[in-house]
């Protein structure tokens, strides 16, 4: 349940950063706005308590593995010089 709450807080923070970027700071990169909001979450003890500690196994399983899978699906194999039967 804690992982779900943590994910929800981070998704809401990402949506807020996009809205702030598009409405009030269109010339500033959304990455900078996201970093400022993330720093704000880290400074506020209540919000920081909602975020789970970083777990590399979860990151690899839920983020990296699907990205690699979909990247592999979109990759063309170069078969020049091979005889395919």
mmCIF file with all atom_site columns, C-alpha atoms in Angstrom:
data_model
loop_
_atom_site.group_PDB
_atom_site.id
_atom_site.type_symbol
_atom_site.label_atom_id
_atom_site.label_alt_id
_atom_site.label_comp_id
_atom_site.label_asym_id
_atom_site.label_entity_id
_atom_site.label_seq_id
_atom_site.pdbx_PDB_ins_code
_atom_site.Cartn_x
_atom_site.Cartn_y
_atom_site.Cartn_z
_atom_site.occupancy
_atom_site.B_iso_or_equiv
_atom_site.pdbx_formal_charge
_atom_site.auth_seq_id
_atom_site.auth_comp_id
_atom_site.auth_asym_id
_atom_site.auth_atom_id
_atom_site.pdbx_PDB_model_num
ATOM 1  C CA . UNK A 1 1  ? 0.000  0.000   0.000   1.00 0.00 ? 1  UNK A CA 1
ATOM 2  C CA . UNK A 1 2  ? 2.878  2.345   0.764   1.00 0.00 ? 2  UNK A CA 1
ATOM 3  C CA . UNK A 1 3  ? 4.249  1.844   -2.754  1.00 0.00 ? 3  UNK A CA 1
ATOM 4  C CA . UNK A 1 4  ? 0.853  2.788   -4.221  1.00 0.00 ? 4  UNK A CA 1
ATOM 5  C CA . UNK A 1 5  ? 0.681  5.968   -2.136  1.00 0.00 ? 5  UNK A CA 1
ATOM 6  C CA . UNK A 1 6  ? 4.251  6.851   -3.064  1.00 0.00 ? 6  UNK A CA 1
ATOM 7  C CA . UNK A 1 7  ? 3.524  6.339   -6.749  1.00 0.00 ? 7  UNK A CA 1
ATOM 8  C CA . UNK A 1 8  ? 0.369  8.447   -6.492  1.00 0.00 ? 8  UNK A CA 1
ATOM 9  C CA . UNK A 1 9  ? 2.222  11.324  -4.846  1.00 0.00 ? 9  UNK A CA 1
ATOM 10 C CA . UNK A 1 10 ? 4.916  11.271  -7.535  1.00 0.00 ? 10 UNK A CA 1
ATOM 11 C CA . UNK A 1 11 ? 2.369  11.097  -10.376 1.00 0.00 ? 11 UNK A CA 1
ATOM 12 C CA . UNK A 1 12 ? 0.454  14.060  -8.926  1.00 0.00 ? 12 UNK A CA 1
ATOM 13 C CA . UNK A 1 13 ? 3.736  15.977  -8.570  1.00 0.00 ? 13 UNK A CA 1
ATOM 14 C CA . UNK A 1 14 ? 4.566  15.253  -12.226 1.00 0.00 ? 14 UNK A CA 1
ATOM 15 C CA . UNK A 1 15 ? 1.120  16.445  -13.343 1.00 0.00 ? 15 UNK A CA 1
ATOM 16 C CA . UNK A 1 16 ? 1.421  19.615  -11.266 1.00 0.00 ? 16 UNK A CA 1
ATOM 17 C CA . UNK A 1 17 ? 4.831  20.352  -12.759 1.00 0.00 ? 17 UNK A CA 1
ATOM 18 C CA . UNK A 1 18 ? 3.440  19.989  -16.293 1.00 0.00 ? 18 UNK A CA 1
ATOM 19 C CA . UNK A 1 19 ? 0.512  22.315  -15.513 1.00 0.00 ? 19 UNK A CA 1
ATOM 20 C CA . UNK A 1 20 ? 2.817  24.906  -13.929 1.00 0.00 ? 20 UNK A CA 1
ATOM 21 C CA . UNK A 1 21 ? 5.177  24.666  -16.882 1.00 0.00 ? 21 UNK A CA 1
ATOM 22 C CA . UNK A 1 22 ? 2.486  25.080  -19.536 1.00 0.00 ? 22 UNK A CA 1
ATOM 23 C CA . UNK A 1 23 ? 0.504  27.801  -17.785 1.00 0.00 ? 23 UNK A CA 1
ATOM 24 C CA . UNK A 1 24 ? 3.070  30.024  -16.067 1.00 0.00 ? 24 UNK A CA 1
ATOM 25 C CA . UNK A 1 25 ? 6.588  29.043  -17.142 1.00 0.00 ? 25 UNK A CA 1
ATOM 26 C CA . UNK A 1 26 ? 6.471  27.985  -20.800 1.00 0.00 ? 26 UNK A CA 1
ATOM 27 C CA . UNK A 1 27 ? 10.055 29.094  -21.503 1.00 0.00 ? 27 UNK A CA 1
ATOM 28 C CA . UNK A 1 28 ? 11.507 27.004  -18.675 1.00 0.00 ? 28 UNK A CA 1
ATOM 29 C CA . UNK A 1 29 ? 12.070 23.289  -19.218 1.00 0.00 ? 29 UNK A CA 1
ATOM 30 C CA . UNK A 1 30 ? 9.550  21.038  -17.475 1.00 0.00 ? 30 UNK A CA 1
ATOM 31 C CA . UNK A 1 31 ? 12.502 19.103  -16.058 1.00 0.00 ? 31 UNK A CA 1
ATOM 32 C CA . UNK A 1 32 ? 13.567 22.111  -13.988 1.00 0.00 ? 32 UNK A CA 1
ATOM 33 C CA . UNK A 1 33 ? 10.026 22.632  -12.691 1.00 0.00 ? 33 UNK A CA 1
ATOM 34 C CA . UNK A 1 34 ? 9.872  18.930  -11.763 1.00 0.00 ? 34 UNK A CA 1
ATOM 35 C CA . UNK A 1 35 ? 13.182 19.188  -9.916  1.00 0.00 ? 35 UNK A CA 1
ATOM 36 C CA . UNK A 1 36 ? 11.934 22.181  -7.913  1.00 0.00 ? 36 UNK A CA 1
ATOM 37 C CA . UNK A 1 37 ? 8.730  20.349  -7.002  1.00 0.00 ? 37 UNK A CA 1
ATOM 38 C CA . UNK A 1 38 ? 10.746 17.259  -6.060  1.00 0.00 ? 38 UNK A CA 1
ATOM 39 C CA . UNK A 1 39 ? 12.972 19.405  -3.851  1.00 0.00 ? 39 UNK A CA 1
ATOM 40 C CA . UNK A 1 40 ? 9.835  20.837  -2.244  1.00 0.00 ? 40 UNK A CA 1
ATOM 41 C CA . UNK A 1 41 ? 8.548  17.331  -1.558  1.00 0.00 ? 41 UNK A CA 1
ATOM 42 C CA . UNK A 1 42 ? 11.909 16.415  -0.013  1.00 0.00 ? 42 UNK A CA 1
ATOM 43 C CA . UNK A 1 43 ? 11.887 19.470  2.273   1.00 0.00 ? 43 UNK A CA 1
ATOM 44 C CA . UNK A 1 44 ? 8.297  19.084  3.563   1.00 0.00 ? 44 UNK A CA 1
ATOM 45 C CA . UNK A 1 45 ? 8.439  16.327  6.200   1.00 0.00 ? 45 UNK A CA 1
ATOM 46 C CA . UNK A 1 46 ? 4.838  15.124  5.712   1.00 0.00 ? 46 UNK A CA 1
ATOM 47 C CA . UNK A 1 47 ? 5.228  14.684  1.944   1.00 0.00 ? 47 UNK A CA 1
ATOM 48 C CA . UNK A 1 48 ? 8.704  13.219  2.307   1.00 0.00 ? 48 UNK A CA 1
ATOM 49 C CA . UNK A 1 49 ? 7.266  10.617  4.683   1.00 0.00 ? 49 UNK A CA 1
ATOM 50 C CA . UNK A 1 50 ? 4.810  9.495   1.990   1.00 0.00 ? 50 UNK A CA 1
ATOM 51 C CA . UNK A 1 51 ? 7.606  8.638   -0.441  1.00 0.00 ? 51 UNK A CA 1
ATOM 52 C CA . UNK A 1 52 ? 9.057  5.137   -0.127  1.00 0.00 ? 52 UNK A CA 1
ATOM 53 C CA . UNK A 1 53 ? 12.793 4.596   0.061   1.00 0.00 ? 53 UNK A CA 1
ATOM 54 C CA . UNK A 1 54 ? 14.433 3.776   -3.264  1.00 0.00 ? 54 UNK A CA 1
ATOM 55 C CA . UNK A 1 55 ? 14.418 0.053   -4.033  1.00 0.00 ? 55 UNK A CA 1
ATOM 56 C CA . UNK A 1 56 ? 16.548 -0.871  -7.030  1.00 0.00 ? 56 UNK A CA 1
ATOM 57 C CA . UNK A 1 57 ? 14.752 -4.195  -7.567  1.00 0.00 ? 57 UNK A CA 1
ATOM 58 C CA . UNK A 1 58 ? 11.409 -2.464  -7.956  1.00 0.00 ? 58 UNK A CA 1
ATOM 59 C CA . UNK A 1 59 ? 12.956 0.186   -10.223 1.00 0.00 ? 59 UNK A CA 1
ATOM 60 C CA . UNK A 1 60 ? 14.510 -2.420  -12.500 1.00 0.00 ? 60 UNK A CA 1
ATOM 61 C CA . UNK A 1 61 ? 11.387 -4.573  -12.554 1.00 0.00 ? 61 UNK A CA 1
ATOM 62 C CA . UNK A 1 62 ? 8.802  -1.841  -13.072 1.00 0.00 ? 62 UNK A CA 1
ATOM 63 C CA . UNK A 1 63 ? 10.719 0.789   -15.072 1.00 0.00 ? 63 UNK A CA 1
ATOM 64 C CA . UNK A 1 64 ? 13.820 -0.559  -16.795 1.00 0.00 ? 64 UNK A CA 1
ATOM 65 C CA . UNK A 1 65 ? 12.491 -3.973  -17.875 1.00 0.00 ? 65 UNK A CA 1
ATOM 66 C CA . UNK A 1 66 ? 9.390  -2.637  -19.709 1.00 0.00 ? 66 UNK A CA 1
ATOM 67 C CA . UNK A 1 67 ? 11.477 0.092   -21.367 1.00 0.00 ? 67 UNK A CA 1
ATOM 68 C CA . UNK A 1 68 ? 13.978 -2.472  -22.639 1.00 0.00 ? 68 UNK A CA 1
ATOM 69 C CA . UNK A 1 69 ? 11.174 -4.762  -23.809 1.00 0.00 ? 69 UNK A CA 1
ATOM 70 C CA . UNK A 1 70 ? 9.392  -2.059  -25.819 1.00 0.00 ? 70 UNK A CA 1
ATOM 71 C CA . UNK A 1 71 ? 12.690 -0.771  -27.196 1.00 0.00 ? 71 UNK A CA 1
ATOM 72 C CA . UNK A 1 72 ? 13.455 -4.297  -28.395 1.00 0.00 ? 72 UNK A CA 1
ATOM 73 C CA . UNK A 1 73 ? 10.039 -4.526  -30.036 1.00 0.00 ? 73 UNK A CA 1
ATOM 74 C CA . UNK A 1 74 ? 10.720 -1.387  -32.065 1.00 0.00 ? 74 UNK A CA 1
ATOM 75 C CA . UNK A 1 75 ? 14.286 -2.305  -33.069 1.00 0.00 ? 75 UNK A CA 1
ATOM 76 C CA . UNK A 1 76 ? 14.883 -3.442  -36.622 1.00 0.00 ? 76 UNK A CA 1
ATOM 77 C CA . UNK A 1 77 ? 17.355 -6.220  -37.045 1.00 0.00 ? 77 UNK A CA 1
ATOM 78 C CA . UNK A 1 78 ? 20.030 -5.544  -39.613 1.00 0.00 ? 78 UNK A CA 1
ATOM 79 C CA . UNK A 1 79 ? 20.305 -8.731  -41.656 1.00 0.00 ? 79 UNK A CA 1
ATOM 80 C CA . UNK A 1 80 ? 22.587 -7.398  -44.394 1.00 0.00 ? 80 UNK A CA 1
ATOM 81 C CA . UNK A 1 81 ? 25.129 -9.981  -45.428 1.00 0.00 ? 81 UNK A CA 1
ATOM 82 C CA . UNK A 1 82 ? 23.303 -12.912 -43.855 1.00 0.00 ? 82 UNK A CA 1
ATOM 83 C CA . UNK A 1 83 ? 21.427 -15.568 -45.703 1.00 0.00 ? 83 UNK A CA 1
ATOM 84 C CA . UNK A 1 84 ? 18.048 -15.988 -44.069 1.00 0.00 ? 84 UNK A CA 1
ATOM 85 C CA . UNK A 1 85 ? 16.098 -19.081 -45.009 1.00 0.00 ? 85 UNK A CA 1
#
